[in-house]
């Protein structure tokens, strides 16, 4: 099946620092999504990207859909303690895979006050 | 607004026992999904349903079965649990399976331990 490689696996940063994480795939995706999971809860959608090259922001979060359609990154600017959690990228291939998401392994983010 | 509810919250189960994880959504979404989450592997799709009465296999369907008798409910059954099925299970739903822009909404999860 399709594989998504997400990096880094974990990050320990100081409050106020910027954060960057990315996902790469061996195959093309038509949609890239970024989710955040807080402890004990299900993932919540942060940003959705539908077009190669697209750059989308949601507050302090910015994500881009790579031109090759095989990668995406998420940036968080001026991190705050509530940014703590696990961040997942997910791709949707389209065609017969419509609606079915492939998830990355997750990036565990810790923010020190 | 309830969204998606899952039950139980957590369960410890003896190997070989049968177990059904329940999922209910009140958003009238057509598509529903079951994922398992394991450390270092992210979320992997077990089964999905694009509308009531139909189901399909995901990436890791072996050992699991689902049914979709109505729009709201999508139970996941482990016929004979094994320790490798120890995981956190998430149910999700979206308006349509084939909708390019549809958001998947996730339930709070069920933590299952098989001994």
PDB file of N, CA and C in Angstrom, chain A residues 14-57:
ATOM      1  N   UNK A  14      11.086  25.505  22.588  1.00  0.00           N
ATOM      2  CA  UNK A  14      10.730  26.530  23.556  1.00  0.00           C
ATOM      3  C   UNK A  14       9.546  27.324  23.025  1.00  0.00           C
ATOM      4  N   UNK A  15       8.727  27.775  23.932  1.00  0.00           N
ATOM      5  CA  UNK A  15       7.604  28.638  23.558  1.00  0.00           C
ATOM      6  C   UNK A  15       8.125  29.824  22.757  1.00  0.00           C
ATOM      7  N   UNK A  16       7.422  30.146  21.678  1.00  0.00           N
ATOM      8  CA  UNK A  16       7.828  31.266  20.842  1.00  0.00           C
ATOM      9  C   UNK A  16       8.598  30.852  19.601  1.00  0.00           C
ATOM     10  N   UNK A  17       9.145  29.642  19.606  1.00  0.00           N
ATOM     11  CA  UNK A  17       9.904  29.177  18.445  1.00  0.00           C
ATOM     12  C   UNK A  17       8.950  28.744  17.328  1.00  0.00           C
ATOM     13  N   UNK A  18       9.489  28.744  16.109  1.00  0.00           N
ATOM     14  CA  UNK A  18       8.741  28.244  14.966  1.00  0.00           C
ATOM     15  C   UNK A  18       9.017  26.743  14.796  1.00  0.00           C
ATOM     16  N   UNK A  19       8.051  26.050  14.224  1.00  0.00           N
ATOM     17  CA  UNK A  19       8.138  24.603  14.061  1.00  0.00           C
ATOM     18  C   UNK A  19       7.872  24.246  12.606  1.00  0.00           C
ATOM     19  N   UNK A  20       8.588  23.260  12.110  1.00  0.00           N
ATOM     20  CA  UNK A  20       8.325  22.789  10.755  1.00  0.00           C
ATOM     21  C   UNK A  20       8.367  21.273  10.725  1.00  0.00           C
ATOM     22  N   UNK A  21       7.407  20.666  10.081  1.00  0.00           N
ATOM     23  CA  UNK A  21       7.363  19.222   9.918  1.00  0.00           C
ATOM     24  C   UNK A  21       6.905  18.911   8.495  1.00  0.00           C
ATOM     25  N   UNK A  22       7.267  17.715   8.007  1.00  0.00           N
ATOM     26  CA  UNK A  22       6.894  17.421   6.630  1.00  0.00           C
ATOM     27  C   UNK A  22       6.566  15.961   6.424  1.00  0.00           C
ATOM     28  N   UNK A  23       5.931  15.710   5.308  1.00  0.00           N
ATOM     29  CA  UNK A  23       5.563  14.360   4.901  1.00  0.00           C
ATOM     30  C   UNK A  23       5.960  14.148   3.457  1.00  0.00           C
ATOM     31  N   UNK A  24       6.473  12.960   3.186  1.00  0.00           N
ATOM     32  CA  UNK A  24       6.788  12.595   1.813  1.00  0.00           C
ATOM     33  C   UNK A  24       6.167  11.253   1.501  1.00  0.00           C
ATOM     34  N   UNK A  25       5.884  11.077   0.221  1.00  0.00           N
ATOM     35  CA  UNK A  25       5.218   9.852  -0.218  1.00  0.00           C
ATOM     36  C   UNK A  25       5.917   9.308  -1.451  1.00  0.00           C
ATOM     37  N   UNK A  26       5.813   8.016  -1.639  1.00  0.00           N
ATOM     38  CA  UNK A  26       6.364   7.397  -2.842  1.00  0.00           C
ATOM     39  C   UNK A  26       5.385   7.499  -4.004  1.00  0.00           C
ATOM     40  N   UNK A  27       4.160   7.890  -3.729  1.00  0.00           N
ATOM     41  CA  UNK A  27       3.161   8.007  -4.783  1.00  0.00           C
ATOM     42  C   UNK A  27       2.413   9.324  -4.654  1.00  0.00           C
ATOM     43  N   UNK A  28       1.646   9.635  -5.665  1.00  0.00           N
ATOM     44  CA  UNK A  28       0.947  10.911  -5.752  1.00  0.00           C
ATOM     45  C   UNK A  28      -0.327  10.919  -4.937  1.00  0.00           C
ATOM     46  N   UNK A  29      -0.599  12.034  -4.286  1.00  0.00           N
ATOM     47  CA  UNK A  29      -1.872  12.245  -3.618  1.00  0.00           C
ATOM     48  C   UNK A  29      -2.600  13.440  -4.235  1.00  0.00           C
ATOM     49  N   UNK A  30      -3.913  13.369  -4.252  1.00  0.00           N
ATOM     50  CA  UNK A  30      -4.728  14.475  -4.762  1.00  0.00           C
ATOM     51  C   UNK A  30      -5.090  15.474  -3.681  1.00  0.00           C
ATOM     52  N   UNK A  31      -5.044  15.040  -2.444  1.00  0.00           N
ATOM     53  CA  UNK A  31      -5.374  15.885  -1.300  1.00  0.00           C
ATOM     54  C   UNK A  31      -4.389  15.605  -0.181  1.00  0.00           C
ATOM     55  N   UNK A  32      -3.928  16.681   0.459  1.00  0.00           N
ATOM     56  CA  UNK A  32      -3.100  16.537   1.654  1.00  0.00           C
ATOM     57  C   UNK A  32      -3.836  17.196   2.814  1.00  0.00           C
ATOM     58  N   UNK A  33      -3.819  16.532   3.952  1.00  0.00           N
ATOM     59  CA  UNK A  33      -4.494  17.039   5.131  1.00  0.00           C
ATOM     60  C   UNK A  33      -3.539  17.010   6.313  1.00  0.00           C
ATOM     61  N   UNK A  34      -3.701  17.967   7.208  1.00  0.00           N
ATOM     62  CA  UNK A  34      -2.929  17.979   8.452  1.00  0.00           C
ATOM     63  C   UNK A  34      -3.900  17.962   9.624  1.00  0.00           C
ATOM     64  N   UNK A  35      -3.686  17.007  10.544  1.00  0.00           N
ATOM     65  CA  UNK A  35      -4.524  16.837  11.722  1.00  0.00           C
ATOM     66  C   UNK A  35      -3.679  17.031  12.980  1.00  0.00           C
ATOM     67  N   UNK A  36      -4.360  17.441  14.057  1.00  0.00           N
ATOM     68  CA  UNK A  36      -3.725  17.494  15.377  1.00  0.00           C
ATOM     69  C   UNK A  36      -4.528  16.611  16.330  1.00  0.00           C
ATOM     70  N   UNK A  37      -3.813  15.855  17.147  1.00  0.00           N
ATOM     71  CA  UNK A  37      -4.460  15.003  18.128  1.00  0.00           C
ATOM     72  C   UNK A  37      -4.001  15.392  19.526  1.00  0.00           C
ATOM     73  N   UNK A  38      -4.953  15.785  20.369  1.00  0.00           N
ATOM     74  CA  UNK A  38      -4.657  16.049  21.764  1.00  0.00           C
ATOM     75  C   UNK A  38      -4.776  14.748  22.550  1.00  0.00           C
ATOM     76  N   UNK A  39      -4.102  14.662  23.690  1.00  0.00           N
ATOM     77  CA  UNK A  39      -4.120  13.426  24.479  1.00  0.00           C
ATOM     78  C   UNK A  39      -5.541  12.967  24.804  1.00  0.00           C
ATOM     79  N   UNK A  40      -5.814  11.686  24.539  1.00  0.00           N
ATOM     80  CA  UNK A  40      -7.111  11.112  24.880  1.00  0.00           C
ATOM     81  C   UNK A  40      -8.238  11.492  23.943  1.00  0.00           C
ATOM     82  N   UNK A  41      -7.910  12.131  22.825  1.00  0.00           N
ATOM     83  CA  UNK A  41      -8.962  12.546  21.897  1.00  0.00           C
ATOM     84  C   UNK A  41      -8.634  12.076  20.487  1.00  0.00           C
ATOM     85  N   UNK A  42      -9.629  12.210  19.616  1.00  0.00           N
ATOM     86  CA  UNK A  42      -9.413  11.867  18.219  1.00  0.00           C
ATOM     87  C   UNK A  42      -8.775  13.016  17.469  1.00  0.00           C
ATOM     88  N   UNK A  43      -8.199  12.751  16.283  1.00  0.00           N
ATOM     89  CA  UNK A  43      -7.579  13.810  15.485  1.00  0.00           C
ATOM     90  C   UNK A  43      -8.591  14.854  15.040  1.00  0.00           C
ATOM     91  N   UNK A  44      -8.143  16.088  14.951  1.00  0.00           N
ATOM     92  CA  UNK A  44      -8.974  17.194  14.486  1.00  0.00           C
ATOM     93  C   UNK A  44      -8.282  17.832  13.294  1.00  0.00           C
ATOM     94  N   UNK A  45      -9.028  18.096  12.236  1.00  0.00           N
ATOM     95  CA  UNK A  45      -8.452  18.665  11.021  1.00  0.00           C
ATOM     96  C   UNK A  45      -7.987  20.097  11.253  1.00  0.00           C
ATOM     97  N   UNK A  46      -6.740  20.380  10.821  1.00  0.00           N
ATOM     98  CA  UNK A  46      -6.180  21.730  10.920  1.00  0.00           C
ATOM     99  C   UNK A  46      -6.251  22.447   9.577  1.00  0.00           C
ATOM    100  N   UNK A  47      -5.717  21.802   8.563  1.00  0.00           N
ATOM    101  CA  UNK A  47      -5.612  22.412   7.234  1.00  0.00           C
ATOM    102  C   UNK A  47      -5.821  21.329   6.187  1.00  0.00           C
ATOM    103  N   UNK A  48      -6.529  21.684   5.114  1.00  0.00           N
ATOM    104  CA  UNK A  48      -6.717  20.791   3.974  1.00  0.00           C
ATOM    105  C   UNK A  48      -6.167  21.473   2.720  1.00  0.00           C
ATOM    106  N   UNK A  49      -5.467  20.706   1.899  1.00  0.00           N
ATOM    107  CA  UNK A  49      -4.841  21.218   0.672  1.00  0.00           C
ATOM    108  C   UNK A  49      -5.322  20.377  -0.503  1.00  0.00           C
ATOM    109  N   UNK A  50      -5.797  21.051  -1.571  1.00  0.00           N
ATOM    110  CA  UNK A  50      -6.450  20.325  -2.658  1.00  0.00           C
ATOM    111  C   UNK A  50      -5.760  20.480  -4.006  1.00  0.00           C
ATOM    112  N   UNK A  51      -4.701  21.315  -4.065  1.00  0.00           N
ATOM    113  CA  UNK A  51      -4.121  21.634  -5.354  1.00  0.00           C
ATOM    114  C   UNK A  51      -2.604  21.714  -5.231  1.00  0.00           C
ATOM    115  N   UNK A  52      -1.899  21.089  -6.166  1.00  0.00           N
ATOM    116  CA  UNK A  52      -0.439  21.125  -6.148  1.00  0.00           C
ATOM    117  C   UNK A  52       0.049  22.560  -6.126  1.00  0.00           C
ATOM    118  N   UNK A  53       1.005  22.830  -5.228  1.00  0.00           N
ATOM    119  CA  UNK A  53       1.543  24.175  -5.105  1.00  0.00           C
ATOM    120  C   UNK A  53       0.783  25.068  -4.141  1.00  0.00           C
ATOM    121  N   UNK A  54      -0.382  24.622  -3.719  1.00  0.00           N
ATOM    122  CA  UNK A  54      -1.224  25.442  -2.845  1.00  0.00           C
ATOM    123  C   UNK A  54      -0.549  25.701  -1.506  1.00  0.00           C
ATOM    124  N   UNK A  55      -0.633  26.945  -1.059  1.00  0.00           N
ATOM    125  CA  UNK A  55      -0.131  27.352   0.244  1.00  0.00           C
ATOM    126  C   UNK A  55      -1.319  27.903   1.023  1.00  0.00           C
ATOM    127  N   UNK A  56      -1.607  27.317   2.175  1.00  0.00           N
ATOM    128  CA  UNK A  56      -2.796  27.698   2.937  1.00  0.00           C
ATOM    129  C   UNK A  56      -2.422  27.979   4.385  1.00  0.00           C
ATOM    130  N   UNK A  57      -3.024  29.008   4.945  1.00  0.00           N
ATOM    131  CA  UNK A  57      -2.767  29.375   6.335  1.00  0.00           C
ATOM    132  C   UNK A  57      -4.040  29.271   7.154  1.00  0.00           C
TER     133      UNK A  57
END
